[in-house]
Amino acid sequence: MIVLKLGGSVVTDKDRAETLDGAALARAADAIAAALDAGGDALADGLVIVHGGGSFGHHNASEHGVSTTGGTHDAGAVLDIHGAMTTLNRFVLSRLHERDVAAVPVHPFSGGHRDGESELTLPTGQVETLLAEGFVPVLHGDVIAHAGEGVTIVSGDELVAALARDLGADRIGLCSTVPGVLDDEDAVIDRIGSYDDVADVLGESDSTDVTGGMAAKVRALLELEAEASIFGLEDLDGFLAGADPGTTIG
Ligand SMILES: Nc1ncnc2c1ncn2[C@@H]1O[C@H](COP(=O)(O)OP(=O)(O)OP(=O)(O)O)[C@@H](O)[C@H]1O
Ligand SMILES: C=C(C)CCOP(=O)(O)O
């Protein structure tokens, strides 16, 4: 089973509020549809997709002062951020449906929560059942109930880590705007085994991003047992066909 994250920076124009990058999303959907058509061992147990927010969630969250740790009790703010993410989710689903991918939405806000220590609990029984029934569940970064904080943000990267752990993913891929994690000379780092090895070069996202950019991604992936790859859109076909493009984490 593969867990694939489509970065919000990839499928949206991250610097213009609520704007899709239609060409990039079409390219990603083409790659996913082609890989599912081709079959293969890695996809035999299915594919779970998670997408990030890009310009569809981070601007709203930032405007309302909501982050992964700082929450809100304002129901309007919750609906605003969740609404932006479900709008993007509809776009992603429709591009996949146009290519006959049996994609269905799973909204983390409806099922997950964080406890007082910010620990995430994400039920996965519905994802598992949908996979077994031949669907492609599509989750997204979202708002999430948070004990003591009201509602905070859960990033797509956290969801990828939780799903990969709970469902025992064979392969994990993060498709982003960069060809991998870059070193101080902008060369792709082949493998990262520890956070300290790369802490100096890891930064936030270049655009509005309330969930921590590349540094948070690497941290979340290093906690997993399975190896994960971070790569660019040009390598999505290769990843789905079994290659390990970009940076391998783990
Ligand atoms: N060492 C690094 N190597 C590569 N990218 C880096 C590095 N440090 C910081 N970044 C930034 O991290 C960004 C990728 O993180 P970002 O959170 O924007 O990705 P995403 O997952 O595609 O989008 P989203 O969070 O909206 O889903 C890059 O575009 C770059 O600006
Ligand atoms: C609601 C938001 C901002 C979702 C964030 O998800 P991410 O883009 O994966 O960090």
PDB file of C-alpha atoms and ligand atoms in Angstrom:
ATOM      1  CA  MET A   1       0.000   0.000   0.000  1.00  0.00           C
ATOM      2  CA  ILE A   2       1.208   3.482  -0.864  1.00  0.00           C
ATOM      3  CA  VAL A   3       0.514   6.701   1.025  1.00  0.00           C
ATOM      4  CA  LEU A   4       1.096   9.651  -1.286  1.00  0.00           C
ATOM      5  CA  LYS A   5       0.962  13.307  -0.344  1.00  0.00           C
ATOM      6  CA  LEU A   6       0.356  15.874  -3.035  1.00  0.00           C
ATOM      7  CA  GLY A   7       1.871  19.050  -1.607  1.00  0.00           C
ATOM      8  CA  GLY A   8      -0.405  22.049  -1.477  1.00  0.00           C
ATOM      9  CA  SER A   9       2.446  24.029  -3.020  1.00  0.00           C
ATOM     10  CA  VAL A  10       2.316  21.710  -6.019  1.00  0.00           C
ATOM     11  CA  VAL A  11      -1.410  21.627  -6.798  1.00  0.00           C
ATOM     12  CA  THR A  12      -2.139  25.290  -6.000  1.00  0.00           C
ATOM     13  CA  ASP A  13      -0.568  28.630  -6.764  1.00  0.00           C
ATOM     14  CA  LYS A  14       0.638  29.145  -3.211  1.00  0.00           C
ATOM     15  CA  ASP A  15       1.078  32.894  -3.487  1.00  0.00           C
ATOM     16  CA  ARG A  16      -2.455  33.706  -4.713  1.00  0.00           C
ATOM     17  CA  ALA A  17      -5.314  33.008  -2.320  1.00  0.00           C
ATOM     18  CA  GLU A  18      -7.562  30.089  -3.306  1.00  0.00           C
ATOM     19  CA  THR A  19      -5.983  29.598  -6.733  1.00  0.00           C
ATOM     20  CA  LEU A  20      -5.452  26.173  -8.239  1.00  0.00           C
ATOM     21  CA  ASP A  21      -2.383  25.239 -10.307  1.00  0.00           C
ATOM     22  CA  GLY A  22      -4.570  23.446 -12.834  1.00  0.00           C
ATOM     23  CA  ALA A  23      -1.714  22.195 -15.017  1.00  0.00           C
ATOM     24  CA  ALA A  24       0.191  20.727 -12.075  1.00  0.00           C
ATOM     25  CA  LEU A  25      -2.920  19.070 -10.637  1.00  0.00           C
ATOM     26  CA  ALA A  26      -3.745  17.600 -14.063  1.00  0.00           C
ATOM     27  CA  ARG A  27      -0.211  16.240 -14.342  1.00  0.00           C
ATOM     28  CA  ALA A  28      -0.413  14.660 -10.891  1.00  0.00           C
ATOM     29  CA  ALA A  29      -3.835  13.163 -11.668  1.00  0.00           C
ATOM     30  CA  ASP A  30      -2.482  11.766 -14.970  1.00  0.00           C
ATOM     31  CA  ALA A  31       0.409  10.095 -13.140  1.00  0.00           C
ATOM     32  CA  ILE A  32      -1.909   8.579 -10.500  1.00  0.00           C
ATOM     33  CA  ALA A  33      -4.430   7.303 -13.064  1.00  0.00           C
ATOM     34  CA  ALA A  34      -1.675   5.789 -15.226  1.00  0.00           C
ATOM     35  CA  ALA A  35      -0.063   4.047 -12.239  1.00  0.00           C
ATOM     36  CA  LEU A  36      -3.399   2.576 -11.098  1.00  0.00           C
ATOM     37  CA  ASP A  37      -4.097   1.382 -14.652  1.00  0.00           C
ATOM     38  CA  ALA A  38      -0.680  -0.263 -14.837  1.00  0.00           C
ATOM     39  CA  GLY A  39      -1.183  -2.020 -11.455  1.00  0.00           C
ATOM     40  CA  GLY A  40       2.009  -3.492 -10.001  1.00  0.00           C
ATOM     41  CA  ASP A  41       2.998  -4.927  -6.621  1.00  0.00           C
ATOM     42  CA  ALA A  42       3.306  -1.704  -4.636  1.00  0.00           C
ATOM     43  CA  LEU A  43      -0.237  -0.683  -5.536  1.00  0.00           C
ATOM     44  CA  ALA A  44      -1.738  -4.132  -5.041  1.00  0.00           C
ATOM     45  CA  ASP A  45      -3.043  -3.105  -1.607  1.00  0.00           C
ATOM     46  CA  GLY A  46      -4.181   0.274  -2.813  1.00  0.00           C
ATOM     47  CA  LEU A  47      -3.332   3.938  -2.679  1.00  0.00           C
ATOM     48  CA  VAL A  48      -4.211   6.561  -0.067  1.00  0.00           C
ATOM     49  CA  ILE A  49      -3.826  10.174  -1.137  1.00  0.00           C
ATOM     50  CA  VAL A  50      -3.396  13.121   1.209  1.00  0.00           C
ATOM     51  CA  HIS A  51      -3.198  16.665  -0.087  1.00  0.00           C
ATOM     52  CA  GLY A  52      -1.958  19.793   1.593  1.00  0.00           C
ATOM     53  CA  GLY A  53      -3.430  23.251   1.604  1.00  0.00           C
ATOM     54  CA  GLY A  54      -1.204  25.527  -0.430  1.00  0.00           C
ATOM     55  CA  SER A  55      -3.217  28.694  -1.059  1.00  0.00           C
ATOM     56  CA  PHE A  56      -6.469  27.021   0.100  1.00  0.00           C
ATOM     57  CA  GLY A  57      -5.905  26.726   3.826  1.00  0.00           C
ATOM     58  CA  HIS A  58      -2.791  28.456   5.023  1.00  0.00           C
ATOM     59  CA  HIS A  59      -3.997  31.977   4.217  1.00  0.00           C
ATOM     60  CA  ASN A  60      -7.266  31.389   6.089  1.00  0.00           C
ATOM     61  CA  ALA A  61      -5.501  29.803   9.054  1.00  0.00           C
ATOM     62  CA  SER A  62      -2.963  32.604   9.190  1.00  0.00           C
ATOM     63  CA  GLU A  63      -5.688  35.288   9.038  1.00  0.00           C
ATOM     64  CA  HIS A  64      -7.473  33.663  11.979  1.00  0.00           C
ATOM     65  CA  GLY A  65      -4.229  33.155  13.925  1.00  0.00           C
ATOM     66  CA  VAL A  66      -4.641  29.369  13.990  1.00  0.00           C
ATOM     67  CA  SER A  67      -1.665  26.978  13.821  1.00  0.00           C
ATOM     68  CA  THR A  68      -0.879  23.388  14.773  1.00  0.00           C
ATOM     69  CA  THR A  69      -0.425  24.499  18.398  1.00  0.00           C
ATOM     70  CA  GLY A  70      -2.456  27.705  18.754  1.00  0.00           C
ATOM     71  CA  GLY A  71      -6.176  27.137  18.414  1.00  0.00           C
ATOM     72  CA  THR A  72      -9.457  29.005  18.095  1.00  0.00           C
ATOM     73  CA  HIS A  73     -12.901  28.741  19.680  1.00  0.00           C
ATOM     74  CA  ASP A  74     -14.449  30.780  16.847  1.00  0.00           C
ATOM     75  CA  ALA A  75     -16.797  28.471  14.911  1.00  0.00           C
ATOM     76  CA  GLY A  76     -16.744  30.875  11.935  1.00  0.00           C
ATOM     77  CA  ALA A  77     -12.956  30.624  11.707  1.00  0.00           C
ATOM     78  CA  VAL A  78     -13.146  26.813  11.872  1.00  0.00           C
ATOM     79  CA  LEU A  79     -15.683  26.741   9.048  1.00  0.00           C
ATOM     80  CA  ASP A  80     -13.660  29.191   6.971  1.00  0.00           C
ATOM     81  CA  ILE A  81     -10.466  27.074   7.137  1.00  0.00           C
ATOM     82  CA  HIS A  82     -12.298  23.733   6.790  1.00  0.00           C
ATOM     83  CA  GLY A  83     -14.358  25.148   3.907  1.00  0.00           C
ATOM     84  CA  ALA A  84     -11.235  26.228   2.017  1.00  0.00           C
ATOM     85  CA  MET A  85      -9.771  22.733   2.421  1.00  0.00           C
ATOM     86  CA  THR A  86     -12.938  20.917   1.342  1.00  0.00           C
ATOM     87  CA  THR A  87     -13.168  23.201  -1.708  1.00  0.00           C
ATOM     88  CA  LEU A  88      -9.656  22.167  -2.714  1.00  0.00           C
ATOM     89  CA  ASN A  89     -10.555  18.537  -1.931  1.00  0.00           C
ATOM     90  CA  ARG A  90     -13.476  18.763  -4.411  1.00  0.00           C
ATOM     91  CA  PHE A  91     -11.095  20.007  -7.115  1.00  0.00           C
ATOM     92  CA  VAL A  92      -8.642  17.165  -6.462  1.00  0.00           C
ATOM     93  CA  LEU A  93     -11.456  14.575  -6.476  1.00  0.00           C
ATOM     94  CA  SER A  94     -12.961  15.896  -9.682  1.00  0.00           C
ATOM     95  CA  ARG A  95      -9.615  15.822 -11.544  1.00  0.00           C
ATOM     96  CA  LEU A  96      -9.183  12.201 -10.424  1.00  0.00           C
ATOM     97  CA  HIS A  97     -12.753  11.263 -11.401  1.00  0.00           C
ATOM     98  CA  GLU A  98     -12.207  12.721 -14.875  1.00  0.00           C
ATOM     99  CA  ARG A  99      -9.532  10.015 -15.191  1.00  0.00           C
ATOM    100  CA  ASP A 100     -11.739   7.234 -13.761  1.00  0.00           C
ATOM    101  CA  VAL A 101      -9.923   7.011 -10.423  1.00  0.00           C
ATOM    102  CA  ALA A 102     -12.361   5.848  -7.708  1.00  0.00           C
ATOM    103  CA  ALA A 103     -11.371   8.697  -5.381  1.00  0.00           C
ATOM    104  CA  VAL A 104     -13.541   9.469  -2.318  1.00  0.00           C
ATOM    105  CA  PRO A 105     -13.144  12.127   0.382  1.00  0.00           C
ATOM    106  CA  VAL A 106     -12.206  11.491   4.005  1.00  0.00           C
ATOM    107  CA  HIS A 107     -12.297  14.664   6.126  1.00  0.00           C
ATOM    108  CA  PRO A 108      -9.990  14.470   9.171  1.00  0.00           C
ATOM    109  CA  PHE A 109     -12.026  17.104  11.104  1.00  0.00           C
ATOM    110  CA  SER A 110     -14.973  14.709  11.261  1.00  0.00           C
ATOM    111  CA  GLY A 111     -13.048  11.940  12.997  1.00  0.00           C
ATOM    112  CA  GLY A 112      -9.752  12.979  14.516  1.00  0.00           C
ATOM    113  CA  HIS A 113      -8.665  14.921  17.599  1.00  0.00           C
ATOM    114  CA  ARG A 114      -5.632  16.027  19.604  1.00  0.00           C
ATOM    115  CA  ASP A 115      -5.352  15.500  23.348  1.00  0.00           C
ATOM    116  CA  GLY A 116      -3.976  18.031  25.852  1.00  0.00           C
ATOM    117  CA  GLU A 117      -0.419  17.023  24.902  1.00  0.00           C
ATOM    118  CA  SER A 118      -1.173  17.727  21.212  1.00  0.00           C
ATOM    119  CA  GLU A 119      -1.002  13.990  20.442  1.00  0.00           C
ATOM    120  CA  LEU A 120      -3.007  13.236  17.292  1.00  0.00           C
ATOM    121  CA  THR A 121      -5.587  10.435  17.173  1.00  0.00           C
ATOM    122  CA  LEU A 122      -6.846   9.632  13.699  1.00  0.00           C
ATOM    123  CA  PRO A 123      -9.310   6.771  13.202  1.00  0.00           C
ATOM    124  CA  THR A 124      -8.329   4.726  10.142  1.00  0.00           C
ATOM    125  CA  GLY A 125     -10.997   1.992  10.027  1.00  0.00           C
ATOM    126  CA  GLN A 126     -12.933   3.805   7.305  1.00  0.00           C
ATOM    127  CA  VAL A 127      -9.766   4.315   5.228  1.00  0.00           C
ATOM    128  CA  GLU A 128      -8.875   0.632   5.573  1.00  0.00           C
ATOM    129  CA  THR A 129     -12.388  -0.474   4.596  1.00  0.00           C
ATOM    130  CA  LEU A 130     -12.522   1.913   1.631  1.00  0.00           C
ATOM    131  CA  LEU A 131      -9.147   0.569   0.414  1.00  0.00           C
ATOM    132  CA  ALA A 132     -10.343  -3.026   0.714  1.00  0.00           C
ATOM    133  CA  GLU A 133     -13.436  -2.080  -1.303  1.00  0.00           C
ATOM    134  CA  GLY A 134     -11.309  -0.676  -4.119  1.00  0.00           C
ATOM    135  CA  PHE A 135     -11.592   3.042  -3.443  1.00  0.00           C
ATOM    136  CA  VAL A 136      -8.826   5.634  -3.323  1.00  0.00           C
ATOM    137  CA  PRO A 137      -9.399   7.620  -0.091  1.00  0.00           C
ATOM    138  CA  VAL A 138      -8.348  11.262  -0.404  1.00  0.00           C
ATOM    139  CA  LEU A 139      -7.628  13.044   2.906  1.00  0.00           C
ATOM    140  CA  HIS A 140      -6.395  16.596   3.369  1.00  0.00           C
ATOM    141  CA  GLY A 141      -4.745  18.914   5.881  1.00  0.00           C
ATOM    142  CA  ASP A 142      -7.594  20.221   7.996  1.00  0.00           C
ATOM    143  CA  VAL A 143      -8.788  21.754  11.250  1.00  0.00           C
ATOM    144  CA  ILE A 144      -8.939  19.369  14.194  1.00  0.00           C
ATOM    145  CA  ALA A 145     -10.523  19.314  17.673  1.00  0.00           C
ATOM    146  CA  HIS A 146      -7.791  19.986  20.251  1.00  0.00           C
ATOM    147  CA  ALA A 147      -8.229  19.551  24.023  1.00  0.00           C
ATOM    148  CA  GLY A 148      -7.584  22.851  25.770  1.00  0.00           C
ATOM    149  CA  GLU A 149      -7.079  24.797  22.518  1.00  0.00           C
ATOM    150  CA  GLY A 150     -10.435  24.603  20.791  1.00  0.00           C
ATOM    151  CA  VAL A 151      -9.547  23.757  17.205  1.00  0.00           C
ATOM    152  CA  THR A 152      -6.046  23.729  15.672  1.00  0.00           C
ATOM    153  CA  ILE A 153      -4.547  22.696  12.294  1.00  0.00           C
ATOM    154  CA  VAL A 154      -3.460  19.210  11.335  1.00  0.00           C
ATOM    155  CA  SER A 155      -1.017  19.180   8.417  1.00  0.00           C
ATOM    156  CA  GLY A 156      -1.138  16.734   5.567  1.00  0.00           C
ATOM    157  CA  ASP A 157       2.323  15.614   6.619  1.00  0.00           C
ATOM    158  CA  GLU A 158       1.080  14.599  10.095  1.00  0.00           C
ATOM    159  CA  LEU A 159      -1.785  12.698   8.460  1.00  0.00           C
ATOM    160  CA  VAL A 160       0.658  10.877   6.165  1.00  0.00           C
ATOM    161  CA  ALA A 161       2.712   9.809   9.180  1.00  0.00           C
ATOM    162  CA  ALA A 162      -0.364   8.629  11.128  1.00  0.00           C
ATOM    163  CA  LEU A 163      -1.805   6.714   8.151  1.00  0.00           C
ATOM    164  CA  ALA A 164       1.525   5.136   7.224  1.00  0.00           C
ATOM    165  CA  ARG A 165       2.026   3.962  10.804  1.00  0.00           C
ATOM    166  CA  ASP A 166      -1.493   2.680  11.423  1.00  0.00           C
ATOM    167  CA  LEU A 167      -2.048   1.068   8.034  1.00  0.00           C
ATOM    168  CA  GLY A 168       1.505  -0.282   7.668  1.00  0.00           C
ATOM    169  CA  ALA A 169       2.264   1.465   4.386  1.00  0.00           C
ATOM    170  CA  ASP A 170       4.873  -0.195   2.178  1.00  0.00           C
ATOM    171  CA  ARG A 171       5.857   3.084   0.561  1.00  0.00           C
ATOM    172  CA  ILE A 172       5.407   6.726   1.473  1.00  0.00           C
ATOM    173  CA  GLY A 173       5.843   9.589  -0.988  1.00  0.00           C
ATOM    174  CA  LEU A 174       5.700  13.350  -0.572  1.00  0.00           C
ATOM    175  CA  CYS A 175       5.419  15.163  -3.868  1.00  0.00           C
ATOM    176  CA  SER A 176       6.440  18.808  -3.392  1.00  0.00           C
ATOM    177  CA  THR A 177       7.618  21.803  -5.442  1.00  0.00           C
ATOM    178  CA  VAL A 178      11.243  20.914  -4.853  1.00  0.00           C
ATOM    179  CA  PRO A 179      13.029  17.851  -6.345  1.00  0.00           C
ATOM    180  CA  GLY A 180      13.958  16.739  -2.799  1.00  0.00           C
ATOM    181  CA  VAL A 181      15.503  18.175   0.344  1.00  0.00           C
ATOM    182  CA  LEU A 182      18.219  20.552  -0.817  1.00  0.00           C
ATOM    183  CA  ASP A 183      21.631  21.128   0.786  1.00  0.00           C
ATOM    184  CA  ASP A 184      23.257  24.546   1.196  1.00  0.00           C
ATOM    185  CA  GLU A 185      24.315  24.453  -2.471  1.00  0.00           C
ATOM    186  CA  ASP A 186      20.820  23.513  -3.633  1.00  0.00           C
ATOM    187  CA  ALA A 187      21.799  19.949  -4.527  1.00  0.00           C
ATOM    188  CA  VAL A 188      19.302  17.197  -3.665  1.00  0.00           C
ATOM    189  CA  ILE A 189      20.354  15.274  -0.522  1.00  0.00           C
ATOM    190  CA  ASP A 190      20.138  11.588  -1.367  1.00  0.00           C
ATOM    191  CA  ARG A 191      19.345  10.223   2.120  1.00  0.00           C
ATOM    192  CA  ILE A 192      18.561  11.668   5.556  1.00  0.00           C
ATOM    193  CA  GLY A 193      18.932   9.391   8.586  1.00  0.00           C
ATOM    194  CA  SER A 194      18.885  11.935  11.393  1.00  0.00           C
ATOM    195  CA  TYR A 195      17.454  15.414  11.908  1.00  0.00           C
ATOM    196  CA  ASP A 196      20.714  16.790  13.262  1.00  0.00           C
ATOM    197  CA  ASP A 197      22.528  15.962   9.993  1.00  0.00           C
ATOM    198  CA  VAL A 198      20.353  18.433   8.092  1.00  0.00           C
ATOM    199  CA  ALA A 199      18.985  20.852  10.725  1.00  0.00           C
ATOM    200  CA  ASP A 200      21.092  23.712   9.328  1.00  0.00           C
ATOM    201  CA  VAL A 201      19.626  23.559   5.822  1.00  0.00           C
ATOM    202  CA  LEU A 202      16.008  22.837   6.725  1.00  0.00           C
ATOM    203  CA  GLY A 203      13.704  25.812   6.645  1.00  0.00           C
ATOM    204  CA  GLU A 204      10.116  26.938   6.619  1.00  0.00           C
ATOM    205  CA  SER A 205       8.118  27.205   3.412  1.00  0.00           C
ATOM    206  CA  ASP A 206       8.807  30.219   1.126  1.00  0.00           C
ATOM    207  CA  SER A 207       5.105  31.155   1.157  1.00  0.00           C
ATOM    208  CA  THR A 208       2.352  31.502   3.786  1.00  0.00           C
ATOM    209  CA  ASP A 209       2.453  28.167   5.625  1.00  0.00           C
ATOM    210  CA  VAL A 210       1.230  27.570   9.159  1.00  0.00           C
ATOM    211  CA  THR A 211       2.514  24.011   9.426  1.00  0.00           C
ATOM    212  CA  GLY A 212       6.269  24.346   9.205  1.00  0.00           C
ATOM    213  CA  GLY A 213       7.553  23.661   5.644  1.00  0.00           C
ATOM    214  CA  MET A 214      10.376  21.222   5.014  1.00  0.00           C
ATOM    215  CA  ALA A 215      11.666  21.034   8.591  1.00  0.00           C
ATOM    216  CA  ALA A 216       8.323  19.711   9.899  1.00  0.00           C
ATOM    217  CA  LYS A 217       8.121  17.242   7.013  1.00  0.00           C
ATOM    218  CA  VAL A 218      11.515  15.692   7.730  1.00  0.00           C
ATOM    219  CA  ARG A 219      10.780  15.486  11.472  1.00  0.00           C
ATOM    220  CA  ALA A 220       7.450  13.690  10.887  1.00  0.00           C
ATOM    221  CA  LEU A 221       8.950  11.228   8.391  1.00  0.00           C
ATOM    222  CA  LEU A 222      11.978  10.364  10.524  1.00  0.00           C
ATOM    223  CA  GLU A 223       9.624   9.003  13.194  1.00  0.00           C
ATOM    224  CA  LEU A 224       8.306   6.319  10.839  1.00  0.00           C
ATOM    225  CA  GLU A 225       9.561   2.782  10.471  1.00  0.00           C
ATOM    226  CA  ALA A 226       9.082   2.696   6.709  1.00  0.00           C
ATOM    227  CA  GLU A 227      11.263   4.800   4.431  1.00  0.00           C
ATOM    228  CA  ALA A 228       9.731   7.841   2.774  1.00  0.00           C
ATOM    229  CA  SER A 229      10.668   9.818  -0.349  1.00  0.00           C
ATOM    230  CA  ILE A 230      10.417  13.551  -0.953  1.00  0.00           C
ATOM    231  CA  PHE A 231      10.486  14.436  -4.649  1.00  0.00           C
ATOM    232  CA  GLY A 232       9.139  16.828  -7.288  1.00  0.00           C
ATOM    233  CA  LEU A 233       6.194  16.455  -9.659  1.00  0.00           C
ATOM    234  CA  GLU A 234       8.468  15.313 -12.495  1.00  0.00           C
ATOM    235  CA  ASP A 235       9.305  12.216 -10.420  1.00  0.00           C
ATOM    236  CA  LEU A 236       5.760  11.233  -9.425  1.00  0.00           C
ATOM    237  CA  ASP A 237       5.436   8.681 -12.286  1.00  0.00           C
ATOM    238  CA  GLY A 238       8.749   7.132 -11.290  1.00  0.00           C
ATOM    239  CA  PHE A 239       7.825   6.938  -7.591  1.00  0.00           C
ATOM    240  CA  LEU A 240       4.498   5.267  -8.344  1.00  0.00           C
ATOM    241  CA  ALA A 241       6.284   2.799 -10.632  1.00  0.00           C
ATOM    242  CA  GLY A 242       8.589   1.724  -7.789  1.00  0.00           C
ATOM    243  CA  ALA A 243      11.618   4.054  -7.988  1.00  0.00           C
ATOM    244  CA  ASP A 244      13.040   6.029  -5.027  1.00  0.00           C
ATOM    245  CA  PRO A 245      13.476   9.521  -6.474  1.00  0.00           C
ATOM    246  CA  GLY A 246      14.566  12.679  -4.641  1.00  0.00           C
ATOM    247  CA  THR A 247      15.486  12.370  -0.963  1.00  0.00           C
ATOM    248  CA  THR A 248      14.939   9.157   0.997  1.00  0.00           C
ATOM    249  CA  ILE A 249      14.136   9.724   4.676  1.00  0.00           C
ATOM    250  CA  GLY A 250      14.689   6.988   7.234  1.00  0.00           C
TER     251      GLY A 250
HETATM  252  N1  LIG B   1      16.422  22.448   2.630  1.00  0.00           N
HETATM  253  C1  LIG B   1      15.291  22.598   1.931  1.00  0.00           C
HETATM  254  N2  LIG B   1      15.094  21.869   0.812  1.00  0.00           N
HETATM  255  C2  LIG B   1      13.961  21.983   0.074  1.00  0.00           C
HETATM  256  N3  LIG B   1      12.957  22.843   0.396  1.00  0.00           N
HETATM  257  C3  LIG B   1      13.090  23.601   1.512  1.00  0.00           C
HETATM  258  C4  LIG B   1      14.260  23.504   2.329  1.00  0.00           C
HETATM  259  N4  LIG B   1      14.094  24.372   3.355  1.00  0.00           N
HETATM  260  C5  LIG B   1      12.916  24.971   3.202  1.00  0.00           C
HETATM  261  N5  LIG B   1      12.282  24.525   2.092  1.00  0.00           N
HETATM  262  C6  LIG B   1      10.971  24.989   1.645  1.00  0.00           C
HETATM  263  O1  LIG B   1      10.027  23.966   1.882  1.00  0.00           O
HETATM  264  C7  LIG B   1       9.035  24.030   0.850  1.00  0.00           C
HETATM  265  C8  LIG B   1       8.266  22.744   0.834  1.00  0.00           C
HETATM  266  O2  LIG B   1       7.415  22.757   1.973  1.00  0.00           O
HETATM  267  P1  LIG B   1       5.871  23.129   1.816  1.00  0.00           P
HETATM  268  O3  LIG B   1       5.277  22.942   3.173  1.00  0.00           O
HETATM  269  O4  LIG B   1       5.689  24.418   1.132  1.00  0.00           O
HETATM  270  O5  LIG B   1       5.474  21.960   0.825  1.00  0.00           O
HETATM  271  P2  LIG B   1       4.170  21.220   0.405  1.00  0.00           P
HETATM  272  O6  LIG B   1       3.948  20.033   1.264  1.00  0.00           O
HETATM  273  O7  LIG B   1       4.350  20.957  -1.046  1.00  0.00           O
HETATM  274  O8  LIG B   1       2.986  22.262   0.593  1.00  0.00           O
HETATM  275  P3  LIG B   1       1.809  22.321   1.677  1.00  0.00           P
HETATM  276  O9  LIG B   1       2.471  22.414   3.053  1.00  0.00           O
HETATM  277  O10 LIG B   1       1.024  23.529   1.322  1.00  0.00           O
HETATM  278  O11 LIG B   1       1.050  21.064   1.519  1.00  0.00           O
HETATM  279  C9  LIG B   1       9.851  24.346  -0.391  1.00  0.00           C
HETATM  280  O12 LIG B   1       9.058  24.922  -1.389  1.00  0.00           O
HETATM  281  C10 LIG B   1      10.887  25.317   0.158  1.00  0.00           C
HETATM  282  O13 LIG B   1      10.375  26.639   0.064  1.00  0.00           O
HETATM  283  C1  LIG B   2      -5.704  23.835   6.949  1.00  0.00           C
HETATM  284  C2  LIG B   2      -4.471  23.800   6.584  1.00  0.00           C
HETATM  285  C3  LIG B   2      -3.713  25.039   6.633  1.00  0.00           C
HETATM  286  C4  LIG B   2      -3.914  22.513   6.098  1.00  0.00           C
HETATM  287  C5  LIG B   2      -2.412  22.422   6.069  1.00  0.00           C
HETATM  288  O1  LIG B   2      -1.956  21.224   5.499  1.00  0.00           O
HETATM  289  P1  LIG B   2      -0.504  21.195   4.827  1.00  0.00           P
HETATM  290  O2  LIG B   2      -0.524  22.053   3.629  1.00  0.00           O
HETATM  291  O3  LIG B   2      -0.247  19.765   4.526  1.00  0.00           O
HETATM  292  O4  LIG B   2       0.491  21.696   5.850  1.00  0.00           O
END
